[in-house]
């Protein structure tokens, strides 16, 4: 096993290490956020109902990413611990069993794309344009989802050994391909057929498959510490359980966002389809703020896990402190941006007067919760790295299902104002802050200080 790579996470000054691990991921995730916005920007030019269809498809897309990324978190943590402990057999088992888990997960979504998409959209609305566009878009991205799962798998393998620059190359390449193909396939440019909403889905799938191919190549050629050959492979129960013990709570935690979005869409459609479109636009825009923080977390998890395996608590504490402080700063900048120019942000999506009326207060109110979310997201990366993903899961369940959705429903019913509904986000984030502080004190006392 390559000693130099191990020394990077165990010896390099923490500030420089966190920057070298996180910045490439943050940049690539910003590019991912850009392609999400471009996707919706072009679809908005078809019609506002087409944009609403993408908003209603978002829970399914988010669920796919949640499963792939959540299992990737489990794989990443198990791999990094094995690397820190110099357990070569454990590294090999983690990599190959991780491949198995993500292949099975992708197959489930392919089958779902063939069976459950139509009833999913008919359960949300009876507006024909939204239903037809949503079914076409969602079916394509689900049937082609193996590319997404393999892309995330290969990126997590690279992250576990500190090769986040290669991760950036993979993610950025796929996103750029998507951005280029979007207008070509949606509007039928350069001799391509005019595919409308279906073109946006096809562009997304092609970008994911290209990123997966690049990731596979780089793992084979440039990541020798983590062998992914399946020759002679047999499932290893203990390794699968360790990955799932960390990964399943992460999957649940991220999947809750899909449930929350679906339920919020039902609350908002009672006001208007424009309110649903605004909610979808918000999620596209907030990704510019949240994606860098998630990238920071992706860099934090392997560092904390590695140094936990290497029994270096002081390096763990420094990493956690730098990571959470940076996350709060990024989120605060996002709040200032959303307050300063909500109309200009909404104009990216050809916002009508009605969308501006609903959207401007929405962006300003929801963004008040961003700095609080920065601390909470930073805390969850610590829980995941140390094997306490269940804490992250509890925080997400309480914030999004036990607080956010009920508050939004009650506020909407009592006030009859869609503007007041957005305050539910701030209330939910304050509750999650209290939980994160409680859980972090417990982990610090019984895990980090006990080393």
Short mmCIF file of C-alpha atoms in Angstrom, two decimals:
data_model
loop_
_atom_site.label_atom_id
_atom_site.label_comp_id
_atom_site.label_asym_id
_atom_site.label_seq_id
_atom_site.Cartn_x
_atom_site.Cartn_y
_atom_site.Cartn_z
CA UNK A 1 0.00 0.00 0.00
CA UNK A 2 1.25 3.47 -0.89
CA UNK A 3 2.63 5.07 2.28
CA UNK A 4 2.72 8.59 0.86
CA UNK A 5 -1.05 8.71 0.41
CA UNK A 6 -1.61 7.57 4.00
CA UNK A 7 0.75 10.19 5.35
CA UNK A 8 -1.17 12.95 3.58
CA UNK A 9 -4.24 12.51 5.80
CA UNK A 10 -2.27 11.60 8.90
CA UNK A 11 0.55 14.17 8.78
CA UNK A 12 -0.20 17.16 6.49
CA UNK A 13 -1.20 20.35 8.38
CA UNK A 14 -4.94 20.16 8.91
CA UNK A 15 -5.89 23.46 7.28
CA UNK A 16 -3.96 22.69 4.12
CA UNK A 17 -5.17 19.08 4.12
CA UNK A 18 -8.84 20.08 4.43
CA UNK A 19 -8.41 22.60 1.62
CA UNK A 20 -6.66 20.11 -0.65
CA UNK A 21 -9.33 17.48 0.04
CA UNK A 22 -12.39 19.73 -0.11
CA UNK A 23 -11.71 22.46 -2.68
CA UNK A 24 -11.72 20.15 -5.73
CA UNK A 25 -14.99 18.58 -4.55
CA UNK A 26 -16.49 22.00 -3.81
CA UNK A 27 -15.58 23.24 -7.28
CA UNK A 28 -17.01 20.16 -8.96
CA UNK A 29 -20.20 20.43 -6.91
CA UNK A 30 -20.55 24.07 -7.91
CA UNK A 31 -20.38 22.92 -11.52
CA UNK A 32 -23.04 20.31 -10.66
CA UNK A 33 -25.18 23.10 -9.20
CA UNK A 34 -24.65 25.13 -12.37
CA UNK A 35 -25.90 22.33 -14.60
CA UNK A 36 -28.97 21.90 -12.38
CA UNK A 37 -29.77 25.58 -12.84
CA UNK A 38 -29.06 25.47 -16.58
CA UNK A 39 -31.33 22.43 -16.88
CA UNK A 40 -34.25 24.28 -15.29
CA UNK A 41 -33.41 27.56 -17.03
CA UNK A 42 -33.85 26.00 -20.47
CA UNK A 43 -36.93 24.01 -19.44
CA UNK A 44 -38.50 27.22 -18.08
CA UNK A 45 -38.38 28.58 -21.65
CA UNK A 46 -40.71 25.77 -22.72
CA UNK A 47 -43.36 26.75 -20.16
CA UNK A 48 -43.93 27.36 -16.46
CA UNK A 49 -45.77 24.02 -16.27
CA UNK A 50 -42.71 22.26 -17.69
CA UNK A 51 -40.67 23.86 -14.91
CA UNK A 52 -43.27 22.71 -12.37
CA UNK A 53 -42.95 19.17 -13.80
CA UNK A 54 -39.22 19.19 -13.04
CA UNK A 55 -40.01 20.44 -9.54
CA UNK A 56 -42.34 17.48 -9.03
CA UNK A 57 -39.74 15.11 -10.47
CA UNK A 58 -37.13 16.42 -8.03
CA UNK A 59 -38.08 14.04 -5.16
CA UNK A 60 -37.32 11.02 -7.37
CA UNK A 61 -34.02 12.44 -8.58
CA UNK A 62 -33.11 13.37 -5.03
CA UNK A 63 -33.97 9.85 -3.86
CA UNK A 64 -31.60 8.32 -6.42
CA UNK A 65 -28.80 10.65 -5.36
CA UNK A 66 -29.62 9.98 -1.70
CA UNK A 67 -29.26 6.22 -2.07
CA UNK A 68 -26.06 6.43 -4.13
CA UNK A 69 -24.45 9.15 -2.00
CA UNK A 70 -25.61 7.63 1.29
CA UNK A 71 -24.13 4.23 0.51
CA UNK A 72 -21.08 6.11 -0.75
CA UNK A 73 -20.71 7.75 2.67
CA UNK A 74 -20.72 4.31 4.31
CA UNK A 75 -18.21 2.98 1.80
CA UNK A 76 -16.00 6.05 2.19
CA UNK A 77 -15.93 5.83 5.99
CA UNK A 78 -15.19 2.08 6.04
CA UNK A 79 -12.48 2.45 3.38
CA UNK A 80 -10.82 5.40 5.11
CA UNK A 81 -10.75 3.62 8.46
CA UNK A 82 -9.18 0.55 6.85
CA UNK A 83 -6.59 2.76 5.14
CA UNK A 84 -5.80 4.54 8.43
CA UNK A 85 -5.42 1.18 10.19
CA UNK A 86 -3.28 -0.20 7.29
CA UNK A 87 -5.75 -3.06 6.76
CA UNK A 88 -5.19 -3.98 3.09
CA UNK A 89 -7.65 -6.87 3.14
CA UNK A 90 -10.29 -4.61 4.67
CA UNK A 91 -9.71 -2.03 1.92
CA UNK A 92 -10.19 -4.65 -0.81
CA UNK A 93 -13.33 -6.03 0.79
CA UNK A 94 -14.86 -2.59 1.27
CA UNK A 95 -14.29 -1.62 -2.37
CA UNK A 96 -15.71 -4.78 -3.94
CA UNK A 97 -18.69 -5.04 -1.59
CA UNK A 98 -19.41 -1.36 -2.23
CA UNK A 99 -19.60 -2.08 -5.96
CA UNK A 100 -22.14 -4.84 -5.27
CA UNK A 101 -24.36 -2.60 -3.13
CA UNK A 102 -24.52 0.21 -5.64
CA UNK A 103 -25.19 -2.11 -8.59
CA UNK A 104 -28.16 -3.65 -6.76
CA UNK A 105 -29.47 -0.19 -5.85
CA UNK A 106 -29.26 1.01 -9.46
CA UNK A 107 -31.23 -2.03 -10.65
CA UNK A 108 -34.04 -1.19 -8.21
CA UNK A 109 -34.38 2.31 -9.71
CA UNK A 110 -34.32 1.00 -13.28
CA UNK A 111 -37.27 -1.25 -12.42
CA UNK A 112 -38.97 1.66 -10.66
CA UNK A 113 -38.64 3.78 -13.78
CA UNK A 114 -40.60 1.17 -15.72
CA UNK A 115 -43.38 0.73 -13.17
CA UNK A 116 -44.11 3.55 -10.69
CA UNK A 117 -43.55 6.84 -12.52
CA UNK A 118 -47.08 7.27 -13.91
CA UNK A 119 -48.93 6.72 -10.62
CA UNK A 120 -46.39 8.99 -8.89
CA UNK A 121 -47.31 11.97 -11.08
CA UNK A 122 -51.03 11.27 -11.23
CA UNK A 123 -51.02 11.33 -7.41
CA UNK A 124 -49.64 14.87 -7.43
CA UNK A 125 -51.69 16.77 -10.01
CA UNK A 126 -54.24 16.48 -12.81
CA UNK A 127 -52.69 19.24 -14.96
CA UNK A 128 -51.99 17.32 -18.16
CA UNK A 129 -48.89 19.19 -19.31
CA UNK A 130 -47.21 18.72 -15.93
CA UNK A 131 -48.10 15.02 -15.81
CA UNK A 132 -46.93 14.22 -19.35
CA UNK A 133 -43.68 16.19 -19.08
CA UNK A 134 -42.93 14.79 -15.63
CA UNK A 135 -43.46 11.17 -16.65
CA UNK A 136 -41.20 11.48 -19.69
CA UNK A 137 -38.40 13.22 -17.78
CA UNK A 138 -38.47 10.98 -14.71
CA UNK A 139 -38.69 7.71 -16.63
CA UNK A 140 -35.58 8.54 -18.66
CA UNK A 141 -33.43 9.53 -15.67
CA UNK A 142 -34.50 6.44 -13.69
CA UNK A 143 -33.98 3.89 -16.47
CA UNK A 144 -30.55 5.41 -17.16
CA UNK A 145 -29.60 5.72 -13.49
CA UNK A 146 -26.80 3.11 -13.51
CA UNK A 147 -24.50 5.86 -14.78
CA UNK A 148 -25.30 8.01 -11.73
CA UNK A 149 -24.64 5.17 -9.28
CA UNK A 150 -21.35 4.19 -10.90
CA UNK A 151 -20.24 7.84 -11.08
CA UNK A 152 -20.78 8.33 -7.35
CA UNK A 153 -19.16 4.96 -6.52
CA UNK A 154 -15.94 5.71 -8.40
CA UNK A 155 -15.80 9.24 -6.97
CA UNK A 156 -16.06 7.90 -3.40
CA UNK A 157 -13.24 5.43 -4.04
CA UNK A 158 -11.01 8.30 -5.17
CA UNK A 159 -12.02 10.47 -2.19
CA UNK A 160 -11.15 7.73 0.31
CA UNK A 161 -7.47 7.92 -0.68
CA UNK A 162 -7.37 11.72 -0.84
CA UNK A 163 -7.46 12.01 -4.63
CA UNK A 164 -10.17 14.63 -4.70
CA UNK A 165 -8.62 16.42 -7.68
CA UNK A 166 -9.46 13.36 -9.78
CA UNK A 167 -12.98 13.42 -8.36
CA UNK A 168 -13.29 17.00 -9.56
CA UNK A 169 -12.26 15.96 -13.08
CA UNK A 170 -14.92 13.23 -13.16
CA UNK A 171 -17.78 15.35 -11.79
CA UNK A 172 -16.92 18.44 -13.79
CA UNK A 173 -16.63 16.53 -17.06
CA UNK A 174 -20.09 15.01 -16.66
CA UNK A 175 -21.65 18.33 -15.70
CA UNK A 176 -20.07 20.22 -18.61
CA UNK A 177 -21.29 17.57 -21.07
CA UNK A 178 -24.79 17.98 -19.62
CA UNK A 179 -24.67 21.78 -19.91
CA UNK A 180 -23.54 21.56 -23.55
CA UNK A 181 -26.16 18.98 -24.51
CA UNK A 182 -29.11 20.66 -22.75
CA UNK A 183 -29.93 23.38 -25.34
CA UNK A 184 -28.96 21.10 -28.23
CA UNK A 185 -31.39 18.33 -27.25
CA UNK A 186 -34.15 20.49 -25.72
CA UNK A 187 -34.47 22.90 -28.66
CA UNK A 188 -33.12 20.73 -31.50
CA UNK A 189 -29.96 22.67 -32.34
CA UNK A 190 -27.12 21.59 -34.67
CA UNK A 191 -29.35 19.10 -36.48
CA UNK A 192 -30.47 17.26 -33.34
CA UNK A 193 -34.17 16.45 -32.91
CA UNK A 194 -36.20 18.88 -30.76
CA UNK A 195 -36.89 16.73 -27.67
CA UNK A 196 -38.20 19.29 -25.15
CA UNK A 197 -38.24 18.06 -21.57
CA UNK A 198 -37.04 14.62 -22.71
CA UNK A 199 -33.89 16.27 -24.07
CA UNK A 200 -33.04 17.61 -20.61
CA UNK A 201 -33.32 14.08 -19.20
CA UNK A 202 -31.22 12.52 -21.96
CA UNK A 203 -28.51 15.17 -21.49
CA UNK A 204 -28.44 14.38 -17.76
CA UNK A 205 -28.07 10.63 -18.32
CA UNK A 206 -25.34 11.02 -20.96
CA UNK A 207 -23.36 13.30 -18.65
CA UNK A 208 -23.60 10.78 -15.80
CA UNK A 209 -22.43 7.87 -17.96
CA UNK A 210 -19.45 9.84 -19.27
CA UNK A 211 -18.49 10.83 -15.71
CA UNK A 212 -18.78 7.18 -14.63
CA UNK A 213 -16.49 6.07 -17.45
CA UNK A 214 -13.90 8.69 -16.53
CA UNK A 215 -14.12 7.68 -12.87
CA UNK A 216 -13.62 4.01 -13.69
CA UNK A 217 -10.56 4.79 -15.81
CA UNK A 218 -8.97 6.94 -13.12
CA UNK A 219 -9.56 4.33 -10.41
CA UNK A 220 -7.93 1.61 -12.48
CA UNK A 221 -4.98 3.73 -13.58
CA UNK A 222 -4.41 6.17 -10.71
CA UNK A 223 -5.82 4.72 -7.49
CA UNK A 224 -3.73 1.61 -6.71
CA UNK A 225 -4.52 1.59 -2.95
CA UNK A 226 -8.12 0.59 -3.65
CA UNK A 227 -8.35 -2.43 -5.97
CA UNK A 228 -11.81 -2.85 -7.54
CA UNK A 229 -11.29 -6.08 -9.46
CA UNK A 230 -14.30 -8.37 -8.97
CA UNK A 231 -12.35 -11.50 -9.94
CA UNK A 232 -13.03 -14.22 -7.38
CA UNK A 233 -15.34 -11.87 -5.48
CA UNK A 234 -17.61 -13.20 -2.76
CA UNK A 235 -19.90 -11.03 -0.63
CA UNK A 236 -18.45 -10.46 2.84
CA UNK A 237 -21.18 -10.19 5.44
CA UNK A 238 -19.25 -8.24 8.07
CA UNK A 239 -18.06 -5.65 5.53
CA UNK A 240 -21.53 -5.25 4.05
CA UNK A 241 -22.96 -4.72 7.54
CA UNK A 242 -20.35 -2.06 8.35
CA UNK A 243 -21.03 -0.17 5.12
CA UNK A 244 -24.78 -0.43 5.64
CA UNK A 245 -24.57 0.55 9.33
CA UNK A 246 -23.15 3.91 8.27
CA UNK A 247 -24.70 4.14 4.82
CA UNK A 248 -28.35 3.28 5.53
CA UNK A 249 -28.86 6.10 8.06
CA UNK A 250 -27.21 8.42 5.53
CA UNK A 251 -29.55 7.14 2.81
CA UNK A 252 -32.55 7.65 5.08
CA UNK A 253 -31.27 11.08 6.08
CA UNK A 254 -30.93 12.23 2.47
CA UNK A 255 -34.06 10.41 1.27
CA UNK A 256 -36.14 12.31 3.77
CA UNK A 257 -35.57 15.31 1.54
CA UNK A 258 -37.50 13.52 -1.22
CA UNK A 259 -40.43 12.84 1.08
CA UNK A 260 -40.34 16.40 2.36
CA UNK A 261 -40.30 17.83 -1.17
CA UNK A 262 -43.20 15.64 -2.25
CA UNK A 263 -45.29 16.71 0.77
CA UNK A 264 -44.34 20.37 0.40
CA UNK A 265 -45.41 20.24 -3.24
CA UNK A 266 -48.81 18.99 -2.08
CA UNK A 267 -49.08 21.89 0.38
CA UNK A 268 -47.99 24.45 -2.22
CA UNK A 269 -50.14 23.18 -5.11
CA UNK A 270 -53.14 24.15 -2.98
CA UNK A 271 -52.03 27.76 -3.50
CA UNK A 272 -50.97 27.50 -7.17
CA UNK A 273 -48.71 25.65 -9.61
CA UNK A 274 -46.55 28.80 -9.58
CA UNK A 275 -45.84 28.25 -5.87
CA UNK A 276 -44.61 24.74 -6.76
CA UNK A 277 -42.41 26.19 -9.50
CA UNK A 278 -40.97 28.71 -7.03
CA UNK A 279 -40.16 25.91 -4.60
CA UNK A 280 -38.36 24.02 -7.36
CA UNK A 281 -36.45 27.14 -8.40
CA UNK A 282 -35.42 27.70 -4.77
CA UNK A 283 -33.89 24.24 -4.62
CA UNK A 284 -31.92 24.88 -7.79
CA UNK A 285 -30.63 28.21 -6.50
CA UNK A 286 -29.83 27.06 -2.97
CA UNK A 287 -27.62 24.32 -4.44
CA UNK A 288 -25.04 27.04 -5.19
CA UNK A 289 -24.81 27.61 -1.44
CA UNK A 290 -25.30 24.07 -0.13
CA UNK A 291 -23.21 22.18 -2.70
CA UNK A 292 -19.89 23.75 -1.59
CA UNK A 293 -20.76 22.85 2.01
CA UNK A 294 -21.57 19.28 1.00
CA UNK A 295 -18.25 19.22 -0.87
CA UNK A 296 -16.53 20.42 2.29
CA UNK A 297 -18.19 17.57 4.19
CA UNK A 298 -17.10 15.02 1.59
CA UNK A 299 -13.55 16.16 2.25
CA UNK A 300 -14.05 16.16 6.02
CA UNK A 301 -15.44 12.62 6.42
CA UNK A 302 -12.37 10.68 5.18
CA UNK A 303 -9.96 12.93 7.15
CA UNK A 304 -11.84 12.44 10.43
CA UNK A 305 -12.35 8.72 9.77
CA UNK A 306 -8.68 8.21 8.81
CA UNK A 307 -7.39 9.94 11.93
CA UNK A 308 -9.91 8.08 14.06
CA UNK A 309 -8.48 4.83 12.71
CA UNK A 310 -4.95 6.19 13.28
CA UNK A 311 -5.87 7.31 16.87
CA UNK A 312 -5.06 11.00 16.38
CA UNK A 313 -7.80 12.93 18.24
CA UNK A 314 -6.18 16.37 18.03
CA UNK A 315 -6.14 16.23 14.23
CA UNK A 316 -9.79 15.21 14.34
CA UNK A 317 -10.71 18.22 16.50
CA UNK A 318 -8.87 20.67 14.23
CA UNK A 319 -10.52 19.23 11.13
CA UNK A 320 -13.97 19.48 12.72
CA UNK A 321 -13.39 23.06 13.89
CA UNK A 322 -12.10 24.29 10.53
CA UNK A 323 -14.84 22.49 8.63
CA UNK A 324 -17.79 23.81 10.66
CA UNK A 325 -16.42 27.37 10.72
CA UNK A 326 -15.99 27.36 6.94
CA UNK A 327 -19.49 25.93 6.44
CA UNK A 328 -21.07 28.70 8.51
CA UNK A 329 -19.16 31.38 6.57
CA UNK A 330 -20.30 29.98 3.22
CA UNK A 331 -23.90 29.81 4.38
CA UNK A 332 -23.81 33.38 5.71
CA UNK A 333 -22.61 34.59 2.32
CA UNK A 334 -25.56 32.73 0.76
CA UNK A 335 -28.00 34.51 3.06
CA UNK A 336 -26.61 37.90 2.05
CA UNK A 337 -26.84 37.00 -1.64
CA UNK A 338 -30.45 35.82 -1.43
CA UNK A 339 -31.44 38.98 0.45
CA UNK A 340 -29.64 41.35 -1.91
CA UNK A 341 -30.92 40.15 -5.29
CA UNK A 342 -33.87 37.70 -5.17
CA UNK A 343 -35.46 39.28 -8.24
CA UNK A 344 -32.31 38.86 -10.31
CA UNK A 345 -31.96 35.23 -9.23
CA UNK A 346 -35.56 34.47 -10.19
CA UNK A 347 -35.13 36.27 -13.52
CA UNK A 348 -32.74 33.48 -14.56
CA UNK A 349 -35.83 31.29 -14.92
CA UNK A 350 -37.90 33.78 -16.96
CA UNK A 351 -39.97 34.49 -13.85
CA UNK A 352 -43.45 35.90 -14.42
CA UNK A 353 -44.85 38.68 -12.27
CA UNK A 354 -46.65 36.09 -10.17
CA UNK A 355 -43.47 34.05 -9.70
CA UNK A 356 -41.62 37.18 -8.61
CA UNK A 357 -44.41 38.07 -6.17
CA UNK A 358 -44.22 34.64 -4.51
CA UNK A 359 -40.51 34.02 -5.00
CA UNK A 360 -38.87 37.18 -3.65
CA UNK A 361 -40.11 36.80 -0.06
CA UNK A 362 -39.57 33.02 -0.29
CA UNK A 363 -35.85 33.38 -1.02
CA UNK A 364 -35.35 36.04 1.63
CA UNK A 365 -37.18 34.17 4.39
CA UNK A 366 -35.78 30.68 3.78
CA UNK A 367 -32.21 31.96 3.48
CA UNK A 368 -32.33 33.18 7.09
CA UNK A 369 -31.87 29.53 8.06
CA UNK A 370 -28.67 29.05 6.03
CA UNK A 371 -26.04 29.88 8.73
CA UNK A 372 -27.79 27.56 11.20
CA UNK A 373 -27.82 24.84 8.54
CA UNK A 374 -24.07 25.32 8.09
CA UNK A 375 -23.39 24.20 11.66
CA UNK A 376 -25.87 21.32 11.41
CA UNK A 377 -24.46 19.99 8.13
CA UNK A 378 -20.92 20.21 9.52
CA UNK A 379 -21.97 18.27 12.61
CA UNK A 380 -23.53 15.47 10.55
CA UNK A 381 -20.22 14.88 8.75
CA UNK A 382 -18.62 14.19 12.14
CA UNK A 383 -21.38 11.75 13.08
CA UNK A 384 -20.97 9.92 9.76
CA UNK A 385 -17.18 9.70 9.96
CA UNK A 386 -17.30 8.20 13.47
CA UNK A 387 -20.04 5.69 12.72
CA UNK A 388 -22.89 7.63 14.38
CA UNK A 389 -24.91 8.23 11.23
CA UNK A 390 -28.06 7.41 13.16
CA UNK A 391 -27.71 10.83 14.84
CA UNK A 392 -27.70 12.50 11.44
CA UNK A 393 -30.76 10.47 10.49
CA UNK A 394 -32.65 11.57 13.62
CA UNK A 395 -31.83 15.22 12.97
CA UNK A 396 -33.10 14.99 9.39
CA UNK A 397 -36.28 13.17 10.33
CA UNK A 398 -37.13 15.70 13.02
CA UNK A 399 -36.22 18.75 10.93
CA UNK A 400 -37.93 17.83 7.67
CA UNK A 401 -40.80 15.54 8.64
CA UNK A 402 -41.60 16.18 12.30
CA UNK A 403 -41.21 19.97 12.15
CA UNK A 404 -40.96 21.47 8.65
CA UNK A 405 -43.90 19.79 6.89
CA UNK A 406 -46.38 19.99 9.83
CA UNK A 407 -45.42 23.63 10.46
CA UNK A 408 -45.83 24.52 6.79
CA UNK A 409 -49.23 22.82 6.67
CA UNK A 410 -50.51 24.45 9.87
CA UNK A 411 -49.18 27.90 8.96
CA UNK A 412 -50.71 27.64 5.50
CA UNK A 413 -54.08 26.60 6.88
CA UNK A 414 -54.16 29.22 9.63
CA UNK A 415 -52.93 32.19 7.61
CA UNK A 416 -53.96 31.32 4.05
CA UNK A 417 -50.69 32.96 2.96
CA UNK A 418 -48.02 31.19 0.95
CA UNK A 419 -45.51 33.81 2.14
CA UNK A 420 -45.99 32.74 5.76
CA UNK A 421 -45.41 29.08 4.83
CA UNK A 422 -41.71 29.77 4.16
CA UNK A 423 -41.12 30.58 7.86
CA UNK A 424 -41.47 26.85 8.56
CA UNK A 425 -37.92 26.42 7.19
CA UNK A 426 -36.46 28.75 9.83
CA UNK A 427 -38.40 27.06 12.64
CA UNK A 428 -37.25 23.61 11.53
CA UNK A 429 -33.61 24.67 11.34
CA UNK A 430 -33.67 26.04 14.89
CA UNK A 431 -34.98 22.71 16.18
CA UNK A 432 -32.28 20.79 14.28
CA UNK A 433 -29.63 23.10 15.78
CA UNK A 434 -30.68 22.10 19.30
CA UNK A 435 -30.48 18.41 18.38
CA UNK A 436 -27.07 18.73 16.68
CA UNK A 437 -25.59 20.49 19.69
CA UNK A 438 -26.87 17.75 22.00
CA UNK A 439 -25.54 14.91 19.84
CA UNK A 440 -22.19 16.60 19.18
CA UNK A 441 -21.51 17.05 22.90
CA UNK A 442 -22.21 13.35 23.39
CA UNK A 443 -19.88 12.25 20.57
CA UNK A 444 -17.15 14.61 21.72
CA UNK A 445 -17.33 13.37 25.30
CA UNK A 446 -17.63 9.63 24.72
CA UNK A 447 -15.67 9.14 21.49
CA UNK A 448 -13.17 11.91 20.76
CA UNK A 449 -12.14 12.75 24.35
CA UNK A 450 -12.08 9.05 25.26
CA UNK A 451 -9.38 8.22 22.69
#
